[in-house]
């Protein structure tokens, strides 16, 4: 290890080297006589800022600021109720957790860093005081301005720490006035920094002795720490507004962690471990030995690259050393070029090539898993989701997976390896000073990167939320194209979309501006590290302790190391962005389905199709009860119609039977089998549904009809279409069954979509039929066309139908009238009408007569003749009355 040579003796105080920051010590008078200098002459030597003026001025500034700021802080906290002397018993019972309403709270990790920095600065200042007293006295010197400066700074930092702790304790953050002290101190130390640099450039470094080294090291540490404090002041959000202490608010907040992160602002890296566990199976593909071999080869390339990073500057050193000895370095040049070629791209491109199949597998596998999971979620989740936002989350999340894995494996790991190797190499081959330079530079760089990136997380999150919102608005508007046209709302939609983009642009500006601040800060740290390292290296070369080759090695290696450091900043930002992009995608894996197969669930065995609702209750949420102790039996092969006013629970009954939801209480059985005890797949295979508003895939008519049974032949599809009275219409289209129906089937009319849905159900040939307003979109002529199709579909099958047009269910075996989630009447059409004016069905029937007219219904106003009216031909088959 190399060391500084002893300082040559000096006899003239005026020619001593200026020692800035804590001030240079003047020359040592002979005889060791103690000289109590207030401002020795040596302080004036080669100093751009007169230390005899600088230190008293700085001390005065700290005293004034501390006095004004301390008085302001005490008065402010006392007036707002944060400092109470004395505290009443009632307040003591509440406790001293007095949160500010509406105050943004600083992250606990950043507050811990601030406390650590403040404590470290106080310790350094205290050590300076002891050093100046003991060592300065032993050398016969006592510099008053330096001693006064250190004492004032230590006292002011003590006040700062007390107020800081009080503010954090009461408000969970700190004020700008507190941060202002750090800025004032940083400015005064910046003048000292200028003095150190100017003196180093104008004097021989050889005059520095170990005491000078200590003074410079102490100042450098304080300067870095206070720089971090100033940066943190802009990272941590200060007070947004103040509010007096409210005991009620304090009581309401008891039990909540005072340092808990607000929802949506928690550090992403806190949950990084859990997210990495989710991604771990994709880093090492299980049961895929071929891909595992590729991962292993990619890792070999990765570690080979780390060796090349060390060998390249070493080989460059050999070239210069051989040239210094006037030997032609043929072998060294060839090896250097080979190492350089491997370092500059060959190994990295090879590892990217090897990783490509692994990345593709990861994207496909995780995307399929997520798609499967989304289909396993319950109807409740899908009703509440926003289609545009979900699609955006899926797109972003899956595309960021490969990028994230590559960053973790091929950027983070190399950076850690390069940093570790560099530290060990410089300590072994040079000395501890060079290792310290590398450690301090990289530690400051990493700390600064993490600090500012954590601050940027909120901006990035806000930007993504607004981007999702913009996408959702656009998709929603286009999906409702007809509605927009109906109300002439084009301009409103354009303005709404424009406002959403404007809000996104504001968030994007804040995110981009904070990124530029991060880049500038990173470059500053790297530059300072290079400056200190090159000065030390140049000193060693000029004193024949290092060779020119060593200097070249140091510069080359340090510049190489700057690359991984820059990649660390980029890597950290990209990982943050990818984690944000994947945050909602990974959260979807935690979404638990409301409806799940119980362990050991068995396939349903149909023996006829008897359906029974026994004492069923169901609620969509608090205060949204849909069914109340409902009981209803649907015999096998019979048709039961559900009627009643909107909100009575008709559609809910169908959803429960199809098991889109599970009952809150009671049971639903099919042939005695509880629906919760059979598999969902077997249940839904046995049920055919014709919804009120059928939705088609944006594909061909052949695809949409065959969707019910993908193995069906073309002839079976044609037969189902003929039975649904849609085949002839399809054949009039230019592309017939190859006609694309458009998104959600909007290229078809309502009646055509309804008949396609009926054809789909006919092709499925289920044992149970659920008809939810199956003829609601049909006109009278079209309705008559599919009456026979529906009769064939429902023949000898258990059928449950919802109808608002009562004439369509007159021939049902039983009609259940629902009101407020209960069956209030049950019987045939004639039996329910026979109850007279006291019956709900009778009231509904005559209400339709009045609203639509006897001609519209095709019946007379007399209930007895209504059922027999030929114009009221029923849509449903008649199996014989049973109730």
mmCIF file of C-alpha atoms in Angstrom, residues 401-604:
data_model
loop_
_atom_site.group_PDB
_atom_site.id
_atom_site.type_symbol
_atom_site.label_atom_id
_atom_site.label_comp_id
_atom_site.label_asym_id
_atom_site.label_seq_id
_atom_site.Cartn_x
_atom_site.Cartn_y
_atom_site.Cartn_z
ATOM 1 C CA UNK A 401 -41.850 -8.570 -18.028
ATOM 2 C CA UNK A 402 -38.947 -9.374 -20.344
ATOM 3 C CA UNK A 403 -37.461 -5.922 -19.822
ATOM 4 C CA UNK A 404 -37.612 -6.355 -16.057
ATOM 5 C CA UNK A 405 -36.048 -9.808 -16.094
ATOM 6 C CA UNK A 406 -33.263 -8.653 -18.397
ATOM 7 C CA UNK A 407 -32.550 -5.676 -16.154
ATOM 8 C CA UNK A 408 -32.347 -7.826 -13.045
ATOM 9 C CA UNK A 409 -30.202 -10.540 -14.585
ATOM 10 C CA UNK A 410 -28.014 -8.674 -17.061
ATOM 11 C CA UNK A 411 -27.741 -5.185 -15.546
ATOM 12 C CA UNK A 412 -28.130 -5.348 -11.763
ATOM 13 C CA UNK A 413 -25.969 -8.427 -11.354
ATOM 14 C CA UNK A 414 -23.118 -7.058 -13.562
ATOM 15 C CA UNK A 415 -23.206 -3.715 -11.735
ATOM 16 C CA UNK A 416 -22.878 -5.417 -8.353
ATOM 17 C CA UNK A 417 -20.066 -7.606 -9.670
ATOM 18 C CA UNK A 418 -18.189 -4.709 -11.313
ATOM 19 C CA UNK A 419 -18.416 -2.558 -8.195
ATOM 20 C CA UNK A 420 -17.216 -5.344 -5.916
ATOM 21 C CA UNK A 421 -14.334 -6.314 -8.203
ATOM 22 C CA UNK A 422 -13.275 -2.681 -8.651
ATOM 23 C CA UNK A 423 -13.150 -2.018 -4.913
ATOM 24 C CA UNK A 424 -11.089 -5.133 -4.222
ATOM 25 C CA UNK A 425 -8.776 -4.483 -7.169
ATOM 26 C CA UNK A 426 -8.008 -0.867 -6.261
ATOM 27 C CA UNK A 427 -7.369 -1.731 -2.613
ATOM 28 C CA UNK A 428 -5.030 -4.605 -3.500
ATOM 29 C CA UNK A 429 -3.178 -3.083 -6.464
ATOM 30 C CA UNK A 430 -3.120 0.554 -5.276
ATOM 31 C CA UNK A 431 -4.061 1.300 -1.662
ATOM 32 C CA UNK A 432 -6.975 1.963 0.643
ATOM 33 C CA UNK A 433 -7.364 5.573 -0.522
ATOM 34 C CA UNK A 434 -8.362 4.538 -4.022
ATOM 35 C CA UNK A 435 -10.771 1.964 -2.625
ATOM 36 C CA UNK A 436 -12.351 4.620 -0.417
ATOM 37 C CA UNK A 437 -12.759 6.945 -3.411
ATOM 38 C CA UNK A 438 -14.583 4.223 -5.338
ATOM 39 C CA UNK A 439 -16.746 3.261 -2.358
ATOM 40 C CA UNK A 440 -17.730 6.846 -1.491
ATOM 41 C CA UNK A 441 -18.428 7.776 -5.119
ATOM 42 C CA UNK A 442 -20.607 4.766 -5.797
ATOM 43 C CA UNK A 443 -22.344 4.913 -2.425
ATOM 44 C CA UNK A 444 -23.210 8.575 -2.991
ATOM 45 C CA UNK A 445 -24.330 7.809 -6.538
ATOM 46 C CA UNK A 446 -26.538 4.903 -5.509
ATOM 47 C CA UNK A 447 -27.964 6.752 -2.510
ATOM 48 C CA UNK A 448 -28.774 9.799 -4.631
ATOM 49 C CA UNK A 449 -30.313 7.645 -7.355
ATOM 50 C CA UNK A 450 -32.539 5.773 -4.917
ATOM 51 C CA UNK A 451 -33.490 8.965 -3.094
ATOM 52 C CA UNK A 452 -34.610 10.905 -6.160
ATOM 53 C CA UNK A 453 -36.164 7.887 -7.878
ATOM 54 C CA UNK A 454 -38.272 7.192 -4.802
ATOM 55 C CA UNK A 455 -39.425 10.800 -5.015
ATOM 56 C CA UNK A 456 -40.217 10.363 -8.713
ATOM 57 C CA UNK A 457 -42.355 7.299 -8.039
ATOM 58 C CA UNK A 458 -45.407 9.387 -7.168
ATOM 59 C CA UNK A 459 -45.066 11.374 -10.417
ATOM 60 C CA UNK A 460 -44.685 8.239 -12.501
ATOM 61 C CA UNK A 461 -47.638 6.580 -10.785
ATOM 62 C CA UNK A 462 -49.826 9.632 -11.360
ATOM 63 C CA UNK A 463 -48.793 9.728 -15.019
ATOM 64 C CA UNK A 464 -49.739 6.078 -15.550
ATOM 65 C CA UNK A 465 -53.074 6.513 -13.787
ATOM 66 C CA UNK A 466 -53.914 9.482 -16.022
ATOM 67 C CA UNK A 467 -52.740 7.580 -19.093
ATOM 68 C CA UNK A 468 -55.045 4.697 -18.178
ATOM 69 C CA UNK A 469 -57.844 7.202 -17.627
ATOM 70 C CA UNK A 470 -57.241 8.772 -21.040
ATOM 71 C CA UNK A 471 -57.286 5.366 -22.714
ATOM 72 C CA UNK A 472 -60.453 4.388 -20.870
ATOM 73 C CA UNK A 473 -62.231 7.596 -21.912
ATOM 74 C CA UNK A 474 -61.283 7.046 -25.547
ATOM 75 C CA UNK A 475 -62.363 3.394 -25.605
ATOM 76 C CA UNK A 476 -65.597 4.110 -23.742
ATOM 77 C CA UNK A 477 -66.498 6.938 -26.123
ATOM 78 C CA UNK A 478 -65.871 4.829 -29.230
ATOM 79 C CA UNK A 479 -67.801 1.864 -27.827
ATOM 80 C CA UNK A 480 -70.749 4.207 -27.271
ATOM 81 C CA UNK A 481 -70.518 5.729 -30.747
ATOM 82 C CA UNK A 482 -74.266 5.535 -31.363
ATOM 83 C CA UNK A 483 -75.121 7.091 -27.999
ATOM 84 C CA UNK A 484 -72.768 9.984 -28.723
ATOM 85 C CA UNK A 485 -74.529 10.560 -32.040
ATOM 86 C CA UNK A 486 -77.991 10.291 -30.494
ATOM 87 C CA UNK A 487 -77.288 13.230 -28.204
ATOM 88 C CA UNK A 488 -75.010 15.216 -30.502
ATOM 89 C CA UNK A 489 -72.277 14.998 -27.876
ATOM 90 C CA UNK A 490 -69.279 14.907 -30.208
ATOM 91 C CA UNK A 491 -67.902 18.219 -28.977
ATOM 92 C CA UNK A 492 -68.416 17.200 -25.356
ATOM 93 C CA UNK A 493 -66.508 13.949 -25.920
ATOM 94 C CA UNK A 494 -63.703 15.781 -27.734
ATOM 95 C CA UNK A 495 -63.368 18.277 -24.898
ATOM 96 C CA UNK A 496 -63.417 15.495 -22.318
ATOM 97 C CA UNK A 497 -60.700 13.619 -24.188
ATOM 98 C CA UNK A 498 -58.655 16.799 -24.653
ATOM 99 C CA UNK A 499 -58.868 17.566 -20.930
ATOM 100 C CA UNK A 500 -57.731 14.045 -20.084
ATOM 101 C CA UNK A 501 -54.702 14.399 -22.376
ATOM 102 C CA UNK A 502 -53.904 17.824 -20.888
ATOM 103 C CA UNK A 503 -53.921 16.346 -17.375
ATOM 104 C CA UNK A 504 -51.672 13.544 -18.584
ATOM 105 C CA UNK A 505 -49.269 16.065 -20.141
ATOM 106 C CA UNK A 506 -48.966 17.902 -16.819
ATOM 107 C CA UNK A 507 -48.086 14.692 -15.017
ATOM 108 C CA UNK A 508 -45.688 13.721 -17.809
ATOM 109 C CA UNK A 509 -43.927 17.097 -17.508
ATOM 110 C CA UNK A 510 -43.365 16.612 -13.781
ATOM 111 C CA UNK A 511 -42.055 13.100 -14.367
ATOM 112 C CA UNK A 512 -39.708 14.215 -17.160
ATOM 113 C CA UNK A 513 -38.444 17.263 -15.237
ATOM 114 C CA UNK A 514 -37.633 15.144 -12.199
ATOM 115 C CA UNK A 515 -35.780 12.742 -14.500
ATOM 116 C CA UNK A 516 -33.570 15.561 -15.776
ATOM 117 C CA UNK A 517 -32.804 16.547 -12.177
ATOM 118 C CA UNK A 518 -31.772 12.973 -11.478
ATOM 119 C CA UNK A 519 -29.463 12.876 -14.506
ATOM 120 C CA UNK A 520 -27.728 16.132 -13.552
ATOM 121 C CA UNK A 521 -27.272 14.982 -9.951
ATOM 122 C CA UNK A 522 -25.777 11.672 -11.073
ATOM 123 C CA UNK A 523 -23.318 13.401 -13.397
ATOM 124 C CA UNK A 524 -22.263 15.730 -10.573
ATOM 125 C CA UNK A 525 -21.432 12.818 -8.270
ATOM 126 C CA UNK A 526 -19.441 11.008 -10.966
ATOM 127 C CA UNK A 527 -17.519 14.174 -11.820
ATOM 128 C CA UNK A 528 -16.597 14.820 -8.184
ATOM 129 C CA UNK A 529 -15.401 11.244 -7.808
ATOM 130 C CA UNK A 530 -13.277 11.531 -10.947
ATOM 131 C CA UNK A 531 -11.827 14.830 -9.739
ATOM 132 C CA UNK A 532 -10.689 13.488 -6.371
ATOM 133 C CA UNK A 533 -9.411 10.233 -7.851
ATOM 134 C CA UNK A 534 -7.421 11.879 -10.627
ATOM 135 C CA UNK A 535 -5.837 14.393 -8.241
ATOM 136 C CA UNK A 536 -4.701 11.583 -5.972
ATOM 137 C CA UNK A 537 -3.451 9.486 -8.862
ATOM 138 C CA UNK A 538 -1.556 12.414 -10.380
ATOM 139 C CA UNK A 539 0.066 13.079 -7.019
ATOM 140 C CA UNK A 540 1.266 9.472 -6.789
ATOM 141 C CA UNK A 541 2.690 9.554 -10.316
ATOM 142 C CA UNK A 542 4.585 12.796 -9.712
ATOM 143 C CA UNK A 543 6.126 11.261 -6.589
ATOM 144 C CA UNK A 544 7.172 8.093 -8.434
ATOM 145 C CA UNK A 545 4.818 5.922 -6.443
ATOM 146 C CA UNK A 546 2.807 4.951 -9.526
ATOM 147 C CA UNK A 547 3.797 4.511 -13.151
ATOM 148 C CA UNK A 548 2.238 6.092 -16.202
ATOM 149 C CA UNK A 549 0.738 2.693 -16.900
ATOM 150 C CA UNK A 550 -0.896 2.742 -13.478
ATOM 151 C CA UNK A 551 -2.349 6.152 -14.279
ATOM 152 C CA UNK A 552 -3.716 4.850 -17.581
ATOM 153 C CA UNK A 553 -5.134 1.797 -15.841
ATOM 154 C CA UNK A 554 -6.814 3.943 -13.208
ATOM 155 C CA UNK A 555 -8.361 6.344 -15.745
ATOM 156 C CA UNK A 556 -9.480 3.511 -18.040
ATOM 157 C CA UNK A 557 -10.943 1.449 -15.231
ATOM 158 C CA UNK A 558 -12.648 4.432 -13.634
ATOM 159 C CA UNK A 559 -14.256 5.431 -16.930
ATOM 160 C CA UNK A 560 -15.322 1.819 -17.443
ATOM 161 C CA UNK A 561 -16.806 1.840 -13.981
ATOM 162 C CA UNK A 562 -18.742 5.011 -14.780
ATOM 163 C CA UNK A 563 -20.596 2.983 -17.416
ATOM 164 C CA UNK A 564 -22.047 0.443 -14.957
ATOM 165 C CA UNK A 565 -22.820 3.297 -12.574
ATOM 166 C CA UNK A 566 -24.797 5.057 -15.291
ATOM 167 C CA UNK A 567 -26.460 1.747 -16.053
ATOM 168 C CA UNK A 568 -27.365 1.435 -12.409
ATOM 169 C CA UNK A 569 -29.279 4.695 -12.563
ATOM 170 C CA UNK A 570 -30.988 3.638 -15.771
ATOM 171 C CA UNK A 571 -31.608 0.172 -14.404
ATOM 172 C CA UNK A 572 -33.146 1.479 -11.193
ATOM 173 C CA UNK A 573 -35.420 3.849 -13.115
ATOM 174 C CA UNK A 574 -36.460 1.133 -15.562
ATOM 175 C CA UNK A 575 -37.125 -1.343 -12.770
ATOM 176 C CA UNK A 576 -39.212 1.288 -11.009
ATOM 177 C CA UNK A 577 -41.145 1.965 -14.205
ATOM 178 C CA UNK A 578 -41.599 -1.737 -14.923
ATOM 179 C CA UNK A 579 -42.719 -2.414 -11.379
ATOM 180 C CA UNK A 580 -45.236 0.394 -11.703
ATOM 181 C CA UNK A 581 -46.387 -0.959 -15.067
ATOM 182 C CA UNK A 582 -46.645 -4.455 -13.607
ATOM 183 C CA UNK A 583 -48.073 -3.365 -10.267
ATOM 184 C CA UNK A 584 -51.701 -3.693 -11.273
ATOM 185 C CA UNK A 585 -51.010 -6.740 -13.423
ATOM 186 C CA UNK A 586 -49.406 -8.575 -10.515
ATOM 187 C CA UNK A 587 -52.172 -7.321 -8.232
ATOM 188 C CA UNK A 588 -54.665 -9.097 -10.477
ATOM 189 C CA UNK A 589 -53.097 -12.388 -9.418
ATOM 190 C CA UNK A 590 -54.142 -11.511 -5.873
ATOM 191 C CA UNK A 591 -57.746 -10.925 -6.935
ATOM 192 C CA UNK A 592 -59.701 -13.786 -5.456
ATOM 193 C CA UNK A 593 -62.658 -15.197 -7.350
ATOM 194 C CA UNK A 594 -65.963 -14.992 -5.489
ATOM 195 C CA UNK A 595 -67.062 -18.273 -7.062
ATOM 196 C CA UNK A 596 -64.655 -21.208 -6.831
ATOM 197 C CA UNK A 597 -64.936 -24.961 -7.077
ATOM 198 C CA UNK A 598 -64.755 -26.541 -3.643
ATOM 199 C CA UNK A 599 -62.033 -29.148 -3.082
ATOM 200 C CA UNK A 600 -63.289 -32.459 -4.388
ATOM 201 C CA UNK A 601 -66.063 -30.954 -6.520
ATOM 202 C CA UNK A 602 -67.556 -33.533 -8.886
ATOM 203 C CA UNK A 603 -69.072 -33.165 -12.355
ATOM 204 C CA UNK A 604 -72.814 -32.673 -12.312
#
